[in-house]
Amino acid sequence: LDFYGRPTEALWFHISRLDRARISFFLNTAWFFHMINLVFILYYWNYIDTQIWPGAFLINMPALLSIGSVITGGVLQGKAEQKLIDAQPERFPPAPTKYIKEGFHEWRTGKSGKPLMETIKAKLSDFEDTYGDKGGPSAGMGLMEIKVAVPSSKSDV
């Protein structure tokens, strides 16, 4: 069920509650540490203060913790999603990164005979042809498109 109690096929809502809590914790600590970092940047604003104790520590430590938290959250989410994709391949299509990696490998080995970007676009086109019926209208994001469900009327909301 989604945030409103409606059934959904969105991958996020099929991740276990404990895993979602862990992922959310790390992603939220990332922005929290980032805000602390910004406060210290404003307090120790001139160059020399950022290079000596305690400014160097107070600016860099929250930044490193923020980066570590966001990477940890992303890795946990990726592993949880991949576990679901592996367990139910008929329900959840492979991630577009699988096709990007295949395209890169074909380009690297010379099998594609095309430039890298054309090879990756062709692979993502294969992804779209195979799994394009999943979801609603698409929202473009650079090399890939994300399918989004859009209610057709107020009664669907």
mmCIF file of C-alpha atoms in Angstrom:
data_model
loop_
_atom_site.group_PDB
_atom_site.id
_atom_site.type_symbol
_atom_site.label_atom_id
_atom_site.label_comp_id
_atom_site.label_asym_id
_atom_site.label_seq_id
_atom_site.Cartn_x
_atom_site.Cartn_y
_atom_site.Cartn_z
ATOM 1 C CA LEU A 1 0.000 0.000 0.000
ATOM 2 C CA ASP A 2 1.190 3.528 -0.732
ATOM 3 C CA PHE A 3 1.112 6.565 1.576
ATOM 4 C CA TYR A 4 -2.659 6.815 1.100
ATOM 5 C CA GLY A 5 -3.441 3.140 1.689
ATOM 6 C CA ARG A 6 -3.911 2.358 -2.017
ATOM 7 C CA PRO A 7 -2.439 -0.759 -3.625
ATOM 8 C CA THR A 8 0.640 0.095 -5.684
ATOM 9 C CA GLU A 9 3.348 -1.582 -7.713
ATOM 10 C CA ALA A 10 5.932 1.067 -6.778
ATOM 11 C CA LEU A 11 9.070 -0.803 -5.770
ATOM 12 C CA TRP A 12 9.672 1.338 -2.671
ATOM 13 C CA PHE A 13 6.481 0.169 -0.972
ATOM 14 C CA HIS A 14 7.412 -3.501 -1.406
ATOM 15 C CA ILE A 15 10.687 -3.096 0.488
ATOM 16 C CA SER A 16 10.278 -4.348 4.056
ATOM 17 C CA ARG A 17 9.314 -1.787 6.661
ATOM 18 C CA LEU A 18 12.580 -2.296 8.584
ATOM 19 C CA ASP A 19 14.699 -1.779 5.459
ATOM 20 C CA ARG A 20 12.708 1.336 4.526
ATOM 21 C CA ALA A 21 13.282 2.671 8.056
ATOM 22 C CA ARG A 22 17.045 2.082 7.737
ATOM 23 C CA ILE A 23 17.170 3.708 4.312
ATOM 24 C CA SER A 24 15.107 6.678 5.493
ATOM 25 C CA PHE A 25 17.297 7.057 8.577
ATOM 26 C CA PHE A 26 20.489 7.333 6.544
ATOM 27 C CA LEU A 27 18.985 9.643 3.920
ATOM 28 C CA ASN A 28 17.590 11.918 6.633
ATOM 29 C CA THR A 29 20.849 11.968 8.590
ATOM 30 C CA ALA A 30 22.539 13.019 5.340
ATOM 31 C CA TRP A 31 20.551 16.248 5.063
ATOM 32 C CA PHE A 32 20.839 16.819 8.817
ATOM 33 C CA PHE A 33 24.655 16.648 8.677
ATOM 34 C CA HIS A 34 24.592 18.808 5.564
ATOM 35 C CA MET A 35 22.683 21.524 7.436
ATOM 36 C CA ILE A 36 25.176 21.340 10.314
ATOM 37 C CA ASN A 37 27.960 21.695 7.759
ATOM 38 C CA LEU A 38 26.302 24.804 6.306
ATOM 39 C CA VAL A 39 25.934 26.367 9.763
ATOM 40 C CA PHE A 40 29.650 25.912 10.425
ATOM 41 C CA ILE A 41 30.512 27.252 6.966
ATOM 42 C CA LEU A 42 28.552 30.404 7.785
ATOM 43 C CA TYR A 43 30.200 30.700 11.209
ATOM 44 C CA TYR A 44 33.762 30.004 9.995
ATOM 45 C CA TRP A 45 33.348 31.931 6.769
ATOM 46 C CA ASN A 46 36.790 33.397 6.073
ATOM 47 C CA TYR A 47 39.494 31.279 4.483
ATOM 48 C CA ILE A 48 41.910 31.086 7.406
ATOM 49 C CA ASP A 49 39.172 29.885 9.789
ATOM 50 C CA THR A 50 38.410 26.992 7.445
ATOM 51 C CA GLN A 51 42.056 25.874 7.510
ATOM 52 C CA ILE A 52 42.800 25.840 11.260
ATOM 53 C CA TRP A 53 41.342 24.176 14.359
ATOM 54 C CA PRO A 54 38.414 24.051 15.122
ATOM 55 C CA GLY A 55 36.989 25.379 11.836
ATOM 56 C CA ALA A 56 38.618 22.757 9.625
ATOM 57 C CA PHE A 57 37.246 19.929 11.767
ATOM 58 C CA LEU A 58 33.781 21.437 12.273
ATOM 59 C CA ILE A 59 33.332 22.076 8.553
ATOM 60 C CA ASN A 60 34.774 18.834 7.220
ATOM 61 C CA MET A 61 33.403 16.297 9.720
ATOM 62 C CA PRO A 62 29.681 16.987 9.067
ATOM 63 C CA ALA A 63 30.392 17.048 5.319
ATOM 64 C CA LEU A 64 32.035 13.616 5.473
ATOM 65 C CA LEU A 65 29.223 12.246 7.651
ATOM 66 C CA SER A 66 26.654 13.609 5.189
ATOM 67 C CA ILE A 67 28.395 12.021 2.217
ATOM 68 C CA GLY A 68 28.789 8.729 4.084
ATOM 69 C CA SER A 69 25.127 8.719 5.104
ATOM 70 C CA VAL A 70 23.778 9.378 1.619
ATOM 71 C CA ILE A 71 26.036 6.710 0.098
ATOM 72 C CA THR A 72 24.992 4.199 2.777
ATOM 73 C CA GLY A 73 21.302 4.968 2.213
ATOM 74 C CA GLY A 74 21.687 4.616 -1.542
ATOM 75 C CA VAL A 75 23.549 1.317 -1.286
ATOM 76 C CA LEU A 76 20.974 -0.091 1.154
ATOM 77 C CA GLN A 77 18.121 0.973 -1.139
ATOM 78 C CA GLY A 78 19.812 -0.459 -4.215
ATOM 79 C CA LYS A 79 20.417 -3.809 -2.501
ATOM 80 C CA ALA A 80 16.846 -3.983 -1.179
ATOM 81 C CA GLU A 81 15.432 -3.185 -4.629
ATOM 82 C CA GLN A 82 17.714 -5.710 -6.326
ATOM 83 C CA LYS A 83 16.619 -8.386 -3.849
ATOM 84 C CA LEU A 84 12.972 -7.759 -4.839
ATOM 85 C CA ILE A 85 13.803 -7.705 -8.552
ATOM 86 C CA ASP A 86 15.671 -11.025 -8.249
ATOM 87 C CA ALA A 87 12.854 -12.611 -6.216
ATOM 88 C CA GLN A 88 10.029 -11.468 -8.529
ATOM 89 C CA PRO A 89 11.415 -10.729 -12.026
ATOM 90 C CA GLU A 90 7.974 -11.035 -13.634
ATOM 91 C CA ARG A 91 6.615 -8.309 -11.358
ATOM 92 C CA PHE A 92 9.562 -5.908 -11.140
ATOM 93 C CA PRO A 93 11.657 -5.220 -14.259
ATOM 94 C CA PRO A 94 15.437 -5.010 -13.995
ATOM 95 C CA ALA A 95 16.900 -1.616 -13.171
ATOM 96 C CA PRO A 96 17.899 0.547 -16.173
ATOM 97 C CA THR A 97 21.468 0.418 -14.845
ATOM 98 C CA LYS A 98 21.594 -3.228 -15.979
ATOM 99 C CA TYR A 99 21.045 -2.084 -19.561
ATOM 100 C CA ILE A 100 23.519 0.783 -19.180
ATOM 101 C CA LYS A 101 26.177 -1.675 -17.944
ATOM 102 C CA GLU A 102 25.431 -4.031 -20.849
ATOM 103 C CA GLY A 103 25.716 -1.127 -23.298
ATOM 104 C CA PHE A 104 29.020 -0.035 -21.779
ATOM 105 C CA HIS A 105 30.345 -3.601 -21.987
ATOM 106 C CA GLU A 106 29.284 -3.923 -25.654
ATOM 107 C CA TRP A 107 30.936 -0.588 -26.464
ATOM 108 C CA ARG A 108 34.109 -1.481 -24.534
ATOM 109 C CA THR A 109 34.501 -4.834 -26.285
ATOM 110 C CA GLY A 110 33.684 -3.291 -29.685
ATOM 111 C CA LYS A 111 30.588 -5.462 -30.281
ATOM 112 C CA SER A 112 28.265 -2.506 -30.823
ATOM 113 C CA GLY A 113 30.354 -0.684 -33.422
ATOM 114 C CA LYS A 114 28.773 2.596 -32.281
ATOM 115 C CA PRO A 115 29.838 5.436 -29.981
ATOM 116 C CA LEU A 116 29.181 4.942 -26.265
ATOM 117 C CA MET A 117 26.132 7.218 -25.992
ATOM 118 C CA GLU A 118 24.443 5.644 -29.032
ATOM 119 C CA THR A 119 25.077 2.170 -27.635
ATOM 120 C CA ILE A 120 23.594 3.092 -24.259
ATOM 121 C CA LYS A 121 20.592 4.797 -25.890
ATOM 122 C CA ALA A 122 19.979 1.666 -27.967
ATOM 123 C CA LYS A 123 20.125 -0.497 -24.838
ATOM 124 C CA LEU A 124 17.733 1.817 -22.992
ATOM 125 C CA SER A 125 15.445 1.677 -26.014
ATOM 126 C CA ASP A 126 15.453 -2.123 -25.616
ATOM 127 C CA PHE A 127 14.515 -1.610 -21.972
ATOM 128 C CA GLU A 128 11.658 0.705 -23.007
ATOM 129 C CA ASP A 129 10.424 -1.755 -25.642
ATOM 130 C CA THR A 130 10.475 -4.642 -23.169
ATOM 131 C CA TYR A 131 9.109 -2.924 -20.067
ATOM 132 C CA GLY A 132 7.398 0.199 -21.440
ATOM 133 C CA ASP A 133 3.963 -1.036 -20.401
ATOM 134 C CA LYS A 134 4.886 -0.793 -16.702
ATOM 135 C CA GLY A 135 3.561 2.386 -15.094
ATOM 136 C CA GLY A 136 1.923 5.469 -16.541
ATOM 137 C CA PRO A 137 3.248 8.501 -18.421
ATOM 138 C CA SER A 138 6.996 8.941 -18.322
ATOM 139 C CA ALA A 139 9.063 11.729 -16.820
ATOM 140 C CA GLY A 140 12.366 12.230 -18.659
ATOM 141 C CA MET A 141 15.599 12.190 -16.671
ATOM 142 C CA GLY A 142 18.556 12.460 -19.013
ATOM 143 C CA LEU A 143 19.342 9.006 -20.395
ATOM 144 C CA MET A 144 16.372 7.238 -18.849
ATOM 145 C CA GLU A 145 12.710 7.755 -18.271
ATOM 146 C CA ILE A 146 10.819 7.025 -15.092
ATOM 147 C CA LYS A 147 7.240 5.856 -15.325
ATOM 148 C CA VAL A 148 4.899 7.794 -13.079
ATOM 149 C CA ALA A 149 1.287 7.066 -12.232
ATOM 150 C CA VAL A 150 -0.932 10.084 -12.833
ATOM 151 C CA PRO A 151 -4.571 10.005 -11.688
ATOM 152 C CA SER A 152 -6.939 10.500 -14.615
ATOM 153 C CA SER A 153 -9.618 12.274 -12.578
ATOM 154 C CA LYS A 154 -10.329 13.636 -9.110
ATOM 155 C CA SER A 155 -12.109 10.389 -8.249
ATOM 156 C CA ASP A 156 -8.804 8.502 -8.717
ATOM 157 C CA VAL A 157 -7.095 10.585 -6.020
#
